[in-house]
PDB file of C-alpha atoms in Angstrom:
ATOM      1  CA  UNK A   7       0.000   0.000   0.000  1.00 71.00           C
ATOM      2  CA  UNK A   8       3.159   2.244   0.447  1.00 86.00           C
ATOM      3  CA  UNK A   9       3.943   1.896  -3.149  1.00 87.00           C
ATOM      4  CA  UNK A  10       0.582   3.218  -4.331  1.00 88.00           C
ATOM      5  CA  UNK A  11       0.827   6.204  -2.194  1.00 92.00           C
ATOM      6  CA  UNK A  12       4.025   6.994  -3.384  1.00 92.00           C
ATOM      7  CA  UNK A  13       3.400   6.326  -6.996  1.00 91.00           C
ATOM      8  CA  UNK A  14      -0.360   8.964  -5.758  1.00 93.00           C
ATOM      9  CA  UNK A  15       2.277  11.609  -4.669  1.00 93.00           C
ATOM     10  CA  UNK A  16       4.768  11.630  -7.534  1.00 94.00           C
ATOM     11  CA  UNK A  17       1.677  11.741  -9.719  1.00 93.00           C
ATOM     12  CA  UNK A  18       0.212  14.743  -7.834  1.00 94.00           C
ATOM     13  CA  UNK A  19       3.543  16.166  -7.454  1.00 94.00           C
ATOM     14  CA  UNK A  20       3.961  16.031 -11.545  1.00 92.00           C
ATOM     15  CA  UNK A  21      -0.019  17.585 -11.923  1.00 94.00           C
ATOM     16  CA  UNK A  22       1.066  20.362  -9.663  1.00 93.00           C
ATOM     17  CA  UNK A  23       3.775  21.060 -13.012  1.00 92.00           C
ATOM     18  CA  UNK A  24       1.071  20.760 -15.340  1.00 89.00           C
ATOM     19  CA  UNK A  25      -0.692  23.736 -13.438  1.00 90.00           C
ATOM     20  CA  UNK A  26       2.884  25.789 -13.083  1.00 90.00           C
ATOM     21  CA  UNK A  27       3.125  25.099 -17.129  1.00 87.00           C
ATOM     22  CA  UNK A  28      -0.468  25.857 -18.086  1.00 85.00           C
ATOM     23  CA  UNK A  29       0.294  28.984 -16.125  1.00 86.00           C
ATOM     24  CA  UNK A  30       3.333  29.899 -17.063  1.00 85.00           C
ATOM     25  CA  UNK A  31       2.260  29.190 -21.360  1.00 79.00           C
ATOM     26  CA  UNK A  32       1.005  32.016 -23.368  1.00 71.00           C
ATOM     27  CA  UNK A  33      -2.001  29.469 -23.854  1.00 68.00           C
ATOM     28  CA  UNK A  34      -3.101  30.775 -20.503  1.00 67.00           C
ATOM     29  CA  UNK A  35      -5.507  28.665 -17.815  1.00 78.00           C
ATOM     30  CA  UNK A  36      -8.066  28.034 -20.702  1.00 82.00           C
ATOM     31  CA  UNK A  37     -10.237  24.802 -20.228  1.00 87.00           C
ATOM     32  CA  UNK A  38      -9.790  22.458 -23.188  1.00 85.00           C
ATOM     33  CA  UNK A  39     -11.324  23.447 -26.237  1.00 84.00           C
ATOM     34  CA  UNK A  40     -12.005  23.316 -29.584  1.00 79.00           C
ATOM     35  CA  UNK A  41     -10.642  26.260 -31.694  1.00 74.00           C
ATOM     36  CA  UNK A  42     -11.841  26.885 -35.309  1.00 68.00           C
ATOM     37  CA  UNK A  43      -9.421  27.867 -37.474  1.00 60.00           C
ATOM     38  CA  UNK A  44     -10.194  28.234 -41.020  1.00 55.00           C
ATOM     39  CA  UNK A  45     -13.261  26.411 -40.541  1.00 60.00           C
ATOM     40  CA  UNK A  46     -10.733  23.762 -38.687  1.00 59.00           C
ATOM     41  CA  UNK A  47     -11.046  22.104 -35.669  1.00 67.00           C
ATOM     42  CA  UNK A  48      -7.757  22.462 -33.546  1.00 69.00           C
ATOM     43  CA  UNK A  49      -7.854  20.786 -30.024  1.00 75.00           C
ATOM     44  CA  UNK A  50      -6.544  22.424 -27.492  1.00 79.00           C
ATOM     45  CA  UNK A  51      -5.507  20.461 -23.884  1.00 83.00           C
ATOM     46  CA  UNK A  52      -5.673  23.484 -21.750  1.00 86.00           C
ATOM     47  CA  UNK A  53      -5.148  22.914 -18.308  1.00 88.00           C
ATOM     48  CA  UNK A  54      -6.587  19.772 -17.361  1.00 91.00           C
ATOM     49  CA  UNK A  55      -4.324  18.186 -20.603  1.00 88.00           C
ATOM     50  CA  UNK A  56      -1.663  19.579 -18.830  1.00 88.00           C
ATOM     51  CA  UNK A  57      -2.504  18.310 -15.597  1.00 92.00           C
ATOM     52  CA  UNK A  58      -2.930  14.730 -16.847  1.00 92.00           C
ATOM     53  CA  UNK A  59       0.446  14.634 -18.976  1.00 91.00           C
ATOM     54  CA  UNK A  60       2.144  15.933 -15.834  1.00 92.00           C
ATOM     55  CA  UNK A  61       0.693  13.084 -13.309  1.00 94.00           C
ATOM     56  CA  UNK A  62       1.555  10.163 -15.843  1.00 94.00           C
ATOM     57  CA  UNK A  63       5.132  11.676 -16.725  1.00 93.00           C
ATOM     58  CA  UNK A  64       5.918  11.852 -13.334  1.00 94.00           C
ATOM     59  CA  UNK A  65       4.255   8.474 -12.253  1.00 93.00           C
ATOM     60  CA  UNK A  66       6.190   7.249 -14.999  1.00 93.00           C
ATOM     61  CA  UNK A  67       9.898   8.770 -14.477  1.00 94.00           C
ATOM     62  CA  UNK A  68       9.488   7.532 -11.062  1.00 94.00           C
ATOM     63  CA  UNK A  69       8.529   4.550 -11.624  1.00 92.00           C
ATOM     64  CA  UNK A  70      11.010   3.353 -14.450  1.00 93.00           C
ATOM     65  CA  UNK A  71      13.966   5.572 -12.304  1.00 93.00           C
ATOM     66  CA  UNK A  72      13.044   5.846  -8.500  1.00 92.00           C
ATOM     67  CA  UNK A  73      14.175   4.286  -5.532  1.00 92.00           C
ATOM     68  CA  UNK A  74      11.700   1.133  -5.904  1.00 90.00           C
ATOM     69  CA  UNK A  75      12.017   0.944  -9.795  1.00 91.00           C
ATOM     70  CA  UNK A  76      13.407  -3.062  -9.014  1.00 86.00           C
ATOM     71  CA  UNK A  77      10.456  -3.606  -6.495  1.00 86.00           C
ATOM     72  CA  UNK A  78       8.808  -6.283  -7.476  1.00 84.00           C
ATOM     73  CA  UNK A  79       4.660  -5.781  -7.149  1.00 84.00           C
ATOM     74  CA  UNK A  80       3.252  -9.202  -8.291  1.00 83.00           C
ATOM     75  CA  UNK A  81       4.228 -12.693  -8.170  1.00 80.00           C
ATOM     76  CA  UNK A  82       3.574 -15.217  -5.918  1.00 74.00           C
ATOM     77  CA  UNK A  83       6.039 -16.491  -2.754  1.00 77.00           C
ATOM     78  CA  UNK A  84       6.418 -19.559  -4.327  1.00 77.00           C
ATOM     79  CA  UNK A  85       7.499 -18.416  -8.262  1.00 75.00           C
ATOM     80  CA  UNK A  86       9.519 -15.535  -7.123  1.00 75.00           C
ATOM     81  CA  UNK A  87      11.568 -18.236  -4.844  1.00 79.00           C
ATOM     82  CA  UNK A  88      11.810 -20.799  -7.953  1.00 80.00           C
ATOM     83  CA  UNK A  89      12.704 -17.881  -9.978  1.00 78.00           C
ATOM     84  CA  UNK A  90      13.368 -14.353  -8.683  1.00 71.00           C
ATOM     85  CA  UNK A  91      13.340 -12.750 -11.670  1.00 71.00           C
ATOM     86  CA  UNK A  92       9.364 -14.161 -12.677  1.00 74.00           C
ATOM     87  CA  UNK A  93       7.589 -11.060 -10.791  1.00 79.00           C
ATOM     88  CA  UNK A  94       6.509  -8.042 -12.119  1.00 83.00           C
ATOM     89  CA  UNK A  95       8.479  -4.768 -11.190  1.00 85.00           C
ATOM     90  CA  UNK A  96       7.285  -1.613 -10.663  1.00 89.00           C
ATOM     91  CA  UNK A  97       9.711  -0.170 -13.508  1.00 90.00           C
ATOM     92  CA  UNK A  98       8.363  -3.017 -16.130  1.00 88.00           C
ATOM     93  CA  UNK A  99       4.962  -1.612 -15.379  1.00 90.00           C
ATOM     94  CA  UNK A 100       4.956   2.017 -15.469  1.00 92.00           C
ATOM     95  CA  UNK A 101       7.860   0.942 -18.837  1.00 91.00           C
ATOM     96  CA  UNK A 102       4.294  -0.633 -20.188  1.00 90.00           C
ATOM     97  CA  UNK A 103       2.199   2.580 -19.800  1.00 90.00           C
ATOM     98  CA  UNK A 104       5.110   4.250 -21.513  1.00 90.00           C
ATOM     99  CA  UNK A 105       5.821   1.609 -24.566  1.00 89.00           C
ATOM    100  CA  UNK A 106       1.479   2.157 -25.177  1.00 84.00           C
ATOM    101  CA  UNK A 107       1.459   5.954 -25.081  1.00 84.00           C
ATOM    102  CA  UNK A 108       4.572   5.245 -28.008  1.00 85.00           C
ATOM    103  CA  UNK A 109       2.934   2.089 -29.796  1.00 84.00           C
ATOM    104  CA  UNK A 110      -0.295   4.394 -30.054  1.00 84.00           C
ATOM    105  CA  UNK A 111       1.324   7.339 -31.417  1.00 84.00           C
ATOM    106  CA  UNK A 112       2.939   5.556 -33.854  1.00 88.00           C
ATOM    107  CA  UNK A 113      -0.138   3.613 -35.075  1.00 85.00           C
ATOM    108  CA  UNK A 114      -1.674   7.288 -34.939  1.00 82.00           C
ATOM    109  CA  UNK A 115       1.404   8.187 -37.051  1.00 86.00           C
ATOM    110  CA  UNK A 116       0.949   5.822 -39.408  1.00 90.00           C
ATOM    111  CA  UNK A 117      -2.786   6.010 -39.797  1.00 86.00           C
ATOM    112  CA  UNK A 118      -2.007   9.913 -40.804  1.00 86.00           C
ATOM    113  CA  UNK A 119       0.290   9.480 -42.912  1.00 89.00           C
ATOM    114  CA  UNK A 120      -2.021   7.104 -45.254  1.00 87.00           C
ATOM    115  CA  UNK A 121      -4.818   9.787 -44.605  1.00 86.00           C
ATOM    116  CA  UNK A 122      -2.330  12.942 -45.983  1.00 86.00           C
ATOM    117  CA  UNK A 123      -1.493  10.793 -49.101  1.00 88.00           C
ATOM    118  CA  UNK A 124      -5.005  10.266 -49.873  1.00 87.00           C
ATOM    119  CA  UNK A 125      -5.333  14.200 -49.785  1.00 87.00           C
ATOM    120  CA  UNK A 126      -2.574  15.078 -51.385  1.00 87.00           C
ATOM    121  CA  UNK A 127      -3.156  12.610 -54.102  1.00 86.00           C
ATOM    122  CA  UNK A 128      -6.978  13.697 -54.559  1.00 84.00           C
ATOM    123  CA  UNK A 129      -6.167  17.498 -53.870  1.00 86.00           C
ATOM    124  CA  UNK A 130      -3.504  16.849 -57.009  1.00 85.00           C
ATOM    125  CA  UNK A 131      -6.045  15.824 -59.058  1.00 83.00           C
ATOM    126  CA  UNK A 132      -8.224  18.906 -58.496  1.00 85.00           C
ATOM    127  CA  UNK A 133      -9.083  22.250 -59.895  1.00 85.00           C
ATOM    128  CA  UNK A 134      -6.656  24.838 -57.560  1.00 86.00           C
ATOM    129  CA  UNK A 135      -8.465  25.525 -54.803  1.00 86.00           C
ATOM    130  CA  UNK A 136      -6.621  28.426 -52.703  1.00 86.00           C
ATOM    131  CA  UNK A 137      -9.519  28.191 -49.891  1.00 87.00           C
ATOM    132  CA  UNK A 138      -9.171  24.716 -49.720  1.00 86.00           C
ATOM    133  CA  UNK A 139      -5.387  24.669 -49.690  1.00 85.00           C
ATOM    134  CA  UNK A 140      -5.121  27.087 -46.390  1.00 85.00           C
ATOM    135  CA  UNK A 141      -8.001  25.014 -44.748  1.00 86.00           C
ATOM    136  CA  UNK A 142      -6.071  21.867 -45.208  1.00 86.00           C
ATOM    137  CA  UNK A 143      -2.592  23.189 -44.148  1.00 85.00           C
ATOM    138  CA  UNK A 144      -3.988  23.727 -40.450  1.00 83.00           C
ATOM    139  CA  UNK A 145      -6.428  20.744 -40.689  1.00 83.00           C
ATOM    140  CA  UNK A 146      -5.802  17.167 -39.026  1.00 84.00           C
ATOM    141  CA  UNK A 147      -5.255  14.594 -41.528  1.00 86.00           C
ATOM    142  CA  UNK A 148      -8.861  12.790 -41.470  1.00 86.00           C
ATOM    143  CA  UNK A 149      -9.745  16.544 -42.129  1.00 87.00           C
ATOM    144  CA  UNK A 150      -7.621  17.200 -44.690  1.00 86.00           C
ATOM    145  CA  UNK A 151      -9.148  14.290 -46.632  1.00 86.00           C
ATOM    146  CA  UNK A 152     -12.418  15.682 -45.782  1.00 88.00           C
ATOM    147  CA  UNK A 153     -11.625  19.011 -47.710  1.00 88.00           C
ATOM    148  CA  UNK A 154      -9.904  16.889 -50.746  1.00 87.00           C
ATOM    149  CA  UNK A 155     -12.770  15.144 -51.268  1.00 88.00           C
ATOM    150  CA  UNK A 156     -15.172  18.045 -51.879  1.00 88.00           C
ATOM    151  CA  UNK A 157     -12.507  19.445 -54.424  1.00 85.00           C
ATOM    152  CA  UNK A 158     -13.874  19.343 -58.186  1.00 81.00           C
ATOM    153  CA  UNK A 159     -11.370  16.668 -59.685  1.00 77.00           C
ATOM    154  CA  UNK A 160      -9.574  18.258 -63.232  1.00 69.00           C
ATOM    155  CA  UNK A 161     -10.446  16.144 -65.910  1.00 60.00           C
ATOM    156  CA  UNK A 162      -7.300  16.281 -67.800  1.00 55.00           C
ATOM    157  CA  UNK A 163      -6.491  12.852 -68.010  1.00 50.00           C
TER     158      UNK A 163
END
């Protein structure tokens, strides 16, 4: 039970930064929002994104470089004597929550990138379109395909 409220502290400890860099950003202490932006939906964390990114990088640094980074959390009596090495650590568990926040963003990544080159190639295809070229340089990429799509396609071919 020691572990969890020291793991609860860190995490607070690392919100509290969110708040001093929420505060501290020329973003201000805004609530997250939606901004429009050439008819554009741009998500902004504010504070409470902030908050959260600070409690799990904290939990997280701790965790994988802390005192009890080698504690071991589960396994039973009887494995960990057979073999001490068959528990699960404390650093192997917050090093999970880290390798998902990267395996995500890279399937993220990767689902974008597929997304822009269906734009781009569609958006190629098309009449010029200068309104439709600023909204999709500030759009996400499922937007951007969005705004490709309603282009008129040049029938040059």
């Amino acid at each position: 039970m020691l572990l969890c409220t020291l793991l609860f502290l860190v995490s607070v400890a690392g919100a509290v930064g969110g708040v001093v860099n929420a505060l501290l950003s020329n973003n201000g202490f805004v609530l997250p929002r939606a901004e429009q932006a050439d008819g554009v939906k741009i998500l902004r964390p504010g504070y409470l994104g902030n908050i959260l990114i600070g409690a799990v990088s904290a939990g997280i640094s701790w965790g994988l470089y802390g005192p009890l980074a080698n504690f071991i959390i589960l396994g039973t009596p009887d494995a960990l004597s057979k073999n001490p090495s068959a528990g699960l650590t404390l650093s192997a568990l917050v090093g999970a929550v880290l390798v998902g926040v990267g395996g995500a963003r890279w399937l993220t990544n990767e689902v974008d990138k597929n997304l822009l080159r269906a734009a781009a190639t569609k958006a190629a295809r098309s009449h010029a379109a200068p309104t439709a070229s600023r909204q999709m340089a500030v759009a996400s990429p499922a937007e951007a395909l969005k705004i490709a799509m309603t282009m008129q396609v040049n029938d040059l071919t």
